[in-house]
CSV table of C-alpha atoms in Angstrom, one decimal:
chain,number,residue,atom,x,y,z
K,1,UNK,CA,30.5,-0.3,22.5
K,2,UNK,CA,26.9,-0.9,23.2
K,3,UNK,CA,25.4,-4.1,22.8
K,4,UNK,CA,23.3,-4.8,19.4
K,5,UNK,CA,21.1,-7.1,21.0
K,6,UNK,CA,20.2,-4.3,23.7
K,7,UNK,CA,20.0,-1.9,21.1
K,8,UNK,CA,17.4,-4.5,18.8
K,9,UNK,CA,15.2,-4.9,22.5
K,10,UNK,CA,15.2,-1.0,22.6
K,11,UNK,CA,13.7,-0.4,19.0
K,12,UNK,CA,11.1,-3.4,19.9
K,13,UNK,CA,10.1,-2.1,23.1
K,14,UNK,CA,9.6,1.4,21.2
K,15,UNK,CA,7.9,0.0,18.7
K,16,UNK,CA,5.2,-1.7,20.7
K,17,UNK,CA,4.9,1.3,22.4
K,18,UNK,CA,4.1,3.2,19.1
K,19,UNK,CA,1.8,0.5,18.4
K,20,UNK,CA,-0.4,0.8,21.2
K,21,UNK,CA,-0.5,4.5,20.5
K,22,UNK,CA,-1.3,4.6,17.2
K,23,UNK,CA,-4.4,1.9,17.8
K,24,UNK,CA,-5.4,4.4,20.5
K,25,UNK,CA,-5.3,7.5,18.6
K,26,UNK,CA,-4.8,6.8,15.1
K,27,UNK,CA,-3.5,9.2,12.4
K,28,UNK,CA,-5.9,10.5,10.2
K,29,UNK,CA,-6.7,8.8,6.9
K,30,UNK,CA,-3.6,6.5,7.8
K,31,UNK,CA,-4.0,2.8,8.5
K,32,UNK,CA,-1.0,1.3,10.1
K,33,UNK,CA,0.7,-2.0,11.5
K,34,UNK,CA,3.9,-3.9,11.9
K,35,UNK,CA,4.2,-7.6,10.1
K,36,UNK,CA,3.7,-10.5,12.4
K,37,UNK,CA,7.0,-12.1,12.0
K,38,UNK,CA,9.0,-8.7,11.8
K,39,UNK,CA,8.3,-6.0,14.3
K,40,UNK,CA,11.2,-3.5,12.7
K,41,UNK,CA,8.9,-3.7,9.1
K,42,UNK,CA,5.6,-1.8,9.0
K,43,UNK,CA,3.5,-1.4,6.6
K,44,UNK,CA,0.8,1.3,6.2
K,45,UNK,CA,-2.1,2.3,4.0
K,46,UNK,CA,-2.8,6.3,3.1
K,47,UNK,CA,-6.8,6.9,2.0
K,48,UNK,CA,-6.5,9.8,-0.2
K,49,UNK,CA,-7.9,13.0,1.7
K,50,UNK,CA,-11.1,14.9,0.4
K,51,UNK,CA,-10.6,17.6,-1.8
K,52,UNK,CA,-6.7,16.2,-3.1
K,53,UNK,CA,-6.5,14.7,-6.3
K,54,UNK,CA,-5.6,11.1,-4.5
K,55,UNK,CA,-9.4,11.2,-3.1
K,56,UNK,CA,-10.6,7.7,-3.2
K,57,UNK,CA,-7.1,6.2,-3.4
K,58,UNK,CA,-5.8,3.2,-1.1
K,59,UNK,CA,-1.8,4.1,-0.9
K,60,UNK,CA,-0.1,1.2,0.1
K,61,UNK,CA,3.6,2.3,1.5
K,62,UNK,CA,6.2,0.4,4.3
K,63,UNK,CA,8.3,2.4,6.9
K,64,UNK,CA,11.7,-0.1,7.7
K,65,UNK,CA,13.0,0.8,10.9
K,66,UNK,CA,17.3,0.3,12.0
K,67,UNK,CA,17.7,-1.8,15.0
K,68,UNK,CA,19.0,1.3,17.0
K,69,UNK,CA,15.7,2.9,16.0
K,70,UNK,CA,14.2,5.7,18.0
K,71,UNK,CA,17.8,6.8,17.7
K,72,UNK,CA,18.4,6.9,13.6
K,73,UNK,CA,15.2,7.0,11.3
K,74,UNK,CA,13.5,4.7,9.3
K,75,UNK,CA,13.4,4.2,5.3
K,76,UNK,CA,10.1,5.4,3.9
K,77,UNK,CA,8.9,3.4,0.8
K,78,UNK,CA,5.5,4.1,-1.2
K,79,UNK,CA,4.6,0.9,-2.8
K,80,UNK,CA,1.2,1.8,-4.7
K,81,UNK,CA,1.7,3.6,-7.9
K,82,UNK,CA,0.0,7.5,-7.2
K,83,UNK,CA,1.6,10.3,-9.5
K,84,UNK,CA,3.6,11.6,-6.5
K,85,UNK,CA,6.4,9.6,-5.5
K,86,UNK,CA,8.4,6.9,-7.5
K,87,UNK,CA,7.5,3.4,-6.1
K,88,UNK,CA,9.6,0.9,-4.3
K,89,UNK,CA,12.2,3.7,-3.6
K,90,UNK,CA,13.5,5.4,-1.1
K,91,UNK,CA,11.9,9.0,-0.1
K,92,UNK,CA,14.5,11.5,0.8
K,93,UNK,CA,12.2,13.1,3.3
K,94,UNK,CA,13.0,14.8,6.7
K,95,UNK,CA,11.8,12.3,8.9
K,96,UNK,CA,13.5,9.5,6.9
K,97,UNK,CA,17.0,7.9,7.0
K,98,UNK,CA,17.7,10.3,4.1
K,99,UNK,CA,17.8,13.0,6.7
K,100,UNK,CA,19.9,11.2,10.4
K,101,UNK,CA,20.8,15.0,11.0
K,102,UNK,CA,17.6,16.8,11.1
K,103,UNK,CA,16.2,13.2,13.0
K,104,UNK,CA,14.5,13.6,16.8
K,105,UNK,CA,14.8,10.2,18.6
K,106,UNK,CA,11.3,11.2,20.4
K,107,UNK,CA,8.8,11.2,17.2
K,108,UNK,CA,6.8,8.3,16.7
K,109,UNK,CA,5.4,6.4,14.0
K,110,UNK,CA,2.5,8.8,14.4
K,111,UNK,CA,4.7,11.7,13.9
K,112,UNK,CA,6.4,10.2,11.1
K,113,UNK,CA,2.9,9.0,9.0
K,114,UNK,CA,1.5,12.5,9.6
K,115,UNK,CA,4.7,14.4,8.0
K,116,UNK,CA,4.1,11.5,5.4
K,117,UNK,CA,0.8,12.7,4.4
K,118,UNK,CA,1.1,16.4,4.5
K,119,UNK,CA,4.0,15.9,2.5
K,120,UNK,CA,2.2,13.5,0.0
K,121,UNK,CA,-0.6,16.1,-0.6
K,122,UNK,CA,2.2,18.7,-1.1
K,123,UNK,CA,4.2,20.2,-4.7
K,124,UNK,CA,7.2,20.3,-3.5
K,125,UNK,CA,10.0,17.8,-5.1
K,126,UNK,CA,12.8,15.8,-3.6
K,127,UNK,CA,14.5,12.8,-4.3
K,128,UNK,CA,12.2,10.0,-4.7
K,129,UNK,CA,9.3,12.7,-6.2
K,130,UNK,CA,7.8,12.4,-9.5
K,131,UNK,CA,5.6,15.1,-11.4
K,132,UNK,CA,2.5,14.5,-12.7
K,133,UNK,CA,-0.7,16.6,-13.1
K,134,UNK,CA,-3.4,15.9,-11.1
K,135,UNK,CA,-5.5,14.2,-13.5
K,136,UNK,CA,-3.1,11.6,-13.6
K,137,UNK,CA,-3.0,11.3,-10.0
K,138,UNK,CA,-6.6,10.9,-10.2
K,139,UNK,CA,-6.4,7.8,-12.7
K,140,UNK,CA,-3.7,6.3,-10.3
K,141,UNK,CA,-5.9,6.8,-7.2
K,142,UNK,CA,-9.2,4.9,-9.4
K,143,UNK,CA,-7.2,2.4,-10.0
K,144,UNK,CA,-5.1,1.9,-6.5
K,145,UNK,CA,-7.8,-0.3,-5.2
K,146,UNK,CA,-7.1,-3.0,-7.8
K,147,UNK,CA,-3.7,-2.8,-7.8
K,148,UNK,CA,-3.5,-3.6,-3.9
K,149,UNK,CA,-5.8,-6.4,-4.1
K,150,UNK,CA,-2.3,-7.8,-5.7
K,151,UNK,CA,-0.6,-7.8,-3.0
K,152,UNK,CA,-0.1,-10.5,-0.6
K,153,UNK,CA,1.1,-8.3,2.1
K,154,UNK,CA,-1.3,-5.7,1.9
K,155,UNK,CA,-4.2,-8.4,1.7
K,156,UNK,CA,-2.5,-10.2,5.0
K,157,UNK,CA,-2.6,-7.1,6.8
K,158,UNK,CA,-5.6,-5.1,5.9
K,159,UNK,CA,-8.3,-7.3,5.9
K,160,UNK,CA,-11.1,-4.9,6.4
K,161,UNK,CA,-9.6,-2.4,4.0
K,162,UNK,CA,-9.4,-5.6,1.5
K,163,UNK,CA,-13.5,-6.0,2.0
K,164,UNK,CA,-13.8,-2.2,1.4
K,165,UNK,CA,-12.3,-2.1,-1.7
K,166,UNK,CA,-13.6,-5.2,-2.9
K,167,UNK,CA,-17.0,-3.6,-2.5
K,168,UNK,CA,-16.1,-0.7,-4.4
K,169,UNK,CA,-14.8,-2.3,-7.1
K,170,UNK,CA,-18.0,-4.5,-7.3
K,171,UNK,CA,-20.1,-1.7,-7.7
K,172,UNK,CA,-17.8,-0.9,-10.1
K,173,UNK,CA,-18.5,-4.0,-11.4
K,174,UNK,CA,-14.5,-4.3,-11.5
K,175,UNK,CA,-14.4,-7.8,-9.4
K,176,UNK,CA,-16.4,-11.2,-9.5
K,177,UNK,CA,-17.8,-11.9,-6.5
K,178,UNK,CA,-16.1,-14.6,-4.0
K,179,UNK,CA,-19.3,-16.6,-4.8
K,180,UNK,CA,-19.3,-16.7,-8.2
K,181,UNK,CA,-15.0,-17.4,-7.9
K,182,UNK,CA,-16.3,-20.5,-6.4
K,183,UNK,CA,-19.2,-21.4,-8.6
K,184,UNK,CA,-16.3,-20.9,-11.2
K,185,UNK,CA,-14.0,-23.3,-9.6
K,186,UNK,CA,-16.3,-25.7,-8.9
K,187,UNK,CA,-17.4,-25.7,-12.2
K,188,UNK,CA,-14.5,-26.3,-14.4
K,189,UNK,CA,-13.5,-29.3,-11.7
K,190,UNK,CA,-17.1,-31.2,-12.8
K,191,UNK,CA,-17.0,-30.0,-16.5
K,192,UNK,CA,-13.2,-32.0,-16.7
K,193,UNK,CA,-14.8,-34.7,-14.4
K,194,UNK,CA,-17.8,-35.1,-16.7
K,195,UNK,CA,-16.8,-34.3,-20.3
K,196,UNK,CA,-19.6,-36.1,-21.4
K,197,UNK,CA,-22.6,-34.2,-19.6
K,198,UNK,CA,-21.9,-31.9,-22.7
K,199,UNK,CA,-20.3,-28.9,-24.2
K,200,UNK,CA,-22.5,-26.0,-22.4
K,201,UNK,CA,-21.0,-26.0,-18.2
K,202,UNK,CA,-17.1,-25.9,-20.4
K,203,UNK,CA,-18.3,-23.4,-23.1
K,204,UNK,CA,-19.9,-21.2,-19.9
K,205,UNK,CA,-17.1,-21.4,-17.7
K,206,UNK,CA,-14.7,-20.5,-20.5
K,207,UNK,CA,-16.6,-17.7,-21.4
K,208,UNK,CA,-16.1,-16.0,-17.7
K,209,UNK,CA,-13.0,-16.8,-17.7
K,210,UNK,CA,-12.3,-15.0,-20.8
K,211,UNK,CA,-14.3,-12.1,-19.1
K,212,UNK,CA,-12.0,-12.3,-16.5
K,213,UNK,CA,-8.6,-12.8,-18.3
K,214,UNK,CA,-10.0,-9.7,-20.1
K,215,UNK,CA,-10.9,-7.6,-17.4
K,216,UNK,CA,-7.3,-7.9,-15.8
K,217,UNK,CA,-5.7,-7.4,-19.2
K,218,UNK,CA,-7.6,-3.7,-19.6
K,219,UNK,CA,-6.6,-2.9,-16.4
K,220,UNK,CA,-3.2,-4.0,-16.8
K,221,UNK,CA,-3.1,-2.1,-20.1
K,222,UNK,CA,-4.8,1.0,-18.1
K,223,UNK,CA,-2.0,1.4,-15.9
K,224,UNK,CA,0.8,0.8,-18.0
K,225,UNK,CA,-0.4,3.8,-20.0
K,226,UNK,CA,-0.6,6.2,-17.1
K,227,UNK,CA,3.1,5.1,-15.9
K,228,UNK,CA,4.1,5.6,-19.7
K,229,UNK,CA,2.4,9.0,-19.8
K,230,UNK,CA,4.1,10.2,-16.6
K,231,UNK,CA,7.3,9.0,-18.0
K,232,UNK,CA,7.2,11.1,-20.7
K,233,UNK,CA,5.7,13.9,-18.7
C-alpha cells in the first residue's frame, strides 16, 4: 500500500511545479493561484472573453485537488454567480473528479483552466450547468465585479484584480473611494466624541451612510432578481 504522506509530497511537488508554469506562461484570460496555507486549494479568476456574453465579468471559481493528485482529478467549483454554471457545486466536467476514467495524470492546472474556459463559453449542458440567455449572463457579468469585492478570499488573493475592479466600479460610480471610507470613519468617531460641535458632521455622515446602505441594498436586490429570473427560466 503506498504511503499517504509520500503520495501528499507527490501532489505538492506537482503542484509547485504547475505553479511555476502557469506564472511563466499563463492561461489566457485566467488568473490563477494556490492559498497560502493550503497548496492542494486553488483558487482562480476567469475575465470574460471578448465577443461572449460574460465580456467584462470577473469569474471567481476554486479547483480542490486529492492528495494523490496528478493521479485522480480535482473538483471544479464556480463560485461567482454567471448564468452558466450553478455556484458552489460541483461541475461534472471531463477534466474533473466527476470524470477519474477519462482523467490523464500528465495535464496540468493549465490544461485543466483552459478546458475550463472553452467549456464556460460553450452551450452544452451537464451536471452542474444552468440555462440562461445571454442577456442574463450579461447582467451577471456587470455585476460580478461587486459581488467579488465580497469575498475575503478573492480580495486575499487578487489584489491587483481587487484595484481593477474597484476602478471600474468608481467610474461607475458603484464604490466610495478608500478616501472618502476614511473621511467617513473618521467622522462619525469625532461627531460621537463631540456631540456638542452640532447636528451638521452627524446629519452628513448619516446621510452617506444611507447612500451607502442604499447602494448595496439595490445591488443586492439587482441580483436576487436575475437568480429569481433564471430560476424560473
Amino acid at each position: 500500500m503506498a504511503n499517504p504522506k509520500r503520495i501528499h509530497t507527490t501532489a505538492s511537488a506537482r503542484l509547485k511545479q504547475d505553479y511555476l508554469r502557469i506564472r511563466r506562461d499563463p492561461v489566457p484570460y485566467i488568473t490563477a493561484c494556490p492559498l497560502h496555507s493550503n497548496i492542494l486549494e486553488w483558487h482562480y479568476v476567469v475575465r470574460g472573453p471578448e465577443n461572449t456574453p460574460y465580456d467584462g465579468g470577473f469569474y471567481h471559481g476554486k479547483l480542490v485537488f486529492p492528495k494523490d493528485f496528478p493521479f485522480k482529478p480535482p473538483r471544479i467549483f464556480m463560485i461567482t454567480p454567471n448564468g452558466r454554471f450553478k455556484v458552489n457545486t460541483r461541475l461534472c466536467l471531463s477534466i474533473s473528479d466527476f470524470h477519474p476514467d477519462t482523467w490523464n495524470p500528465a495535464w496540468s492546472v493549465s490544461t485543466i483552466l483552459t478546458g475550463l474556459l472553452s467549456f464556460m463559453t460553450e452551450t452544452a449542458p451537464t451536471l452542474g450547468s444552468i440555462e440562461t440567455s445571454d442577456f442574463q449572463k450579461r447582467q451577471f457579468a456587470y455585476a460580478s465585479g461587486a459581488f467579488n469585492l465580497q469575498d475575503r478570499t478573492f480580495c486575499e488573493l487578487f489584489p491587483n484584480i481587487v484595484e481593477e475592479i474597484q476602478a471600474k466600479l468608481k467610474e461607475r460610480g458603484e464604490l466610495l473611494s478608500s478616501e472618502k471610507s476614511s473621511n467617513l470613519v473618521q467622522s462619525s468617531s469625532l461627531d460621537s466624541e463631540n456631540i456638542a460641535g452640532g447636528n451638521h458632521g452627524i446629519m452628513g455622515s448619516t446621510l452617506v451612510n444611507i447612500c451607502v446602505i442604499l447602494g448595496f441594498a439595490a445591488f443586492a436586490y439587482t441580483v436576487k432578481c436575475v437568480l429569481r429570473a433564471v430560476e424560473n427560466s
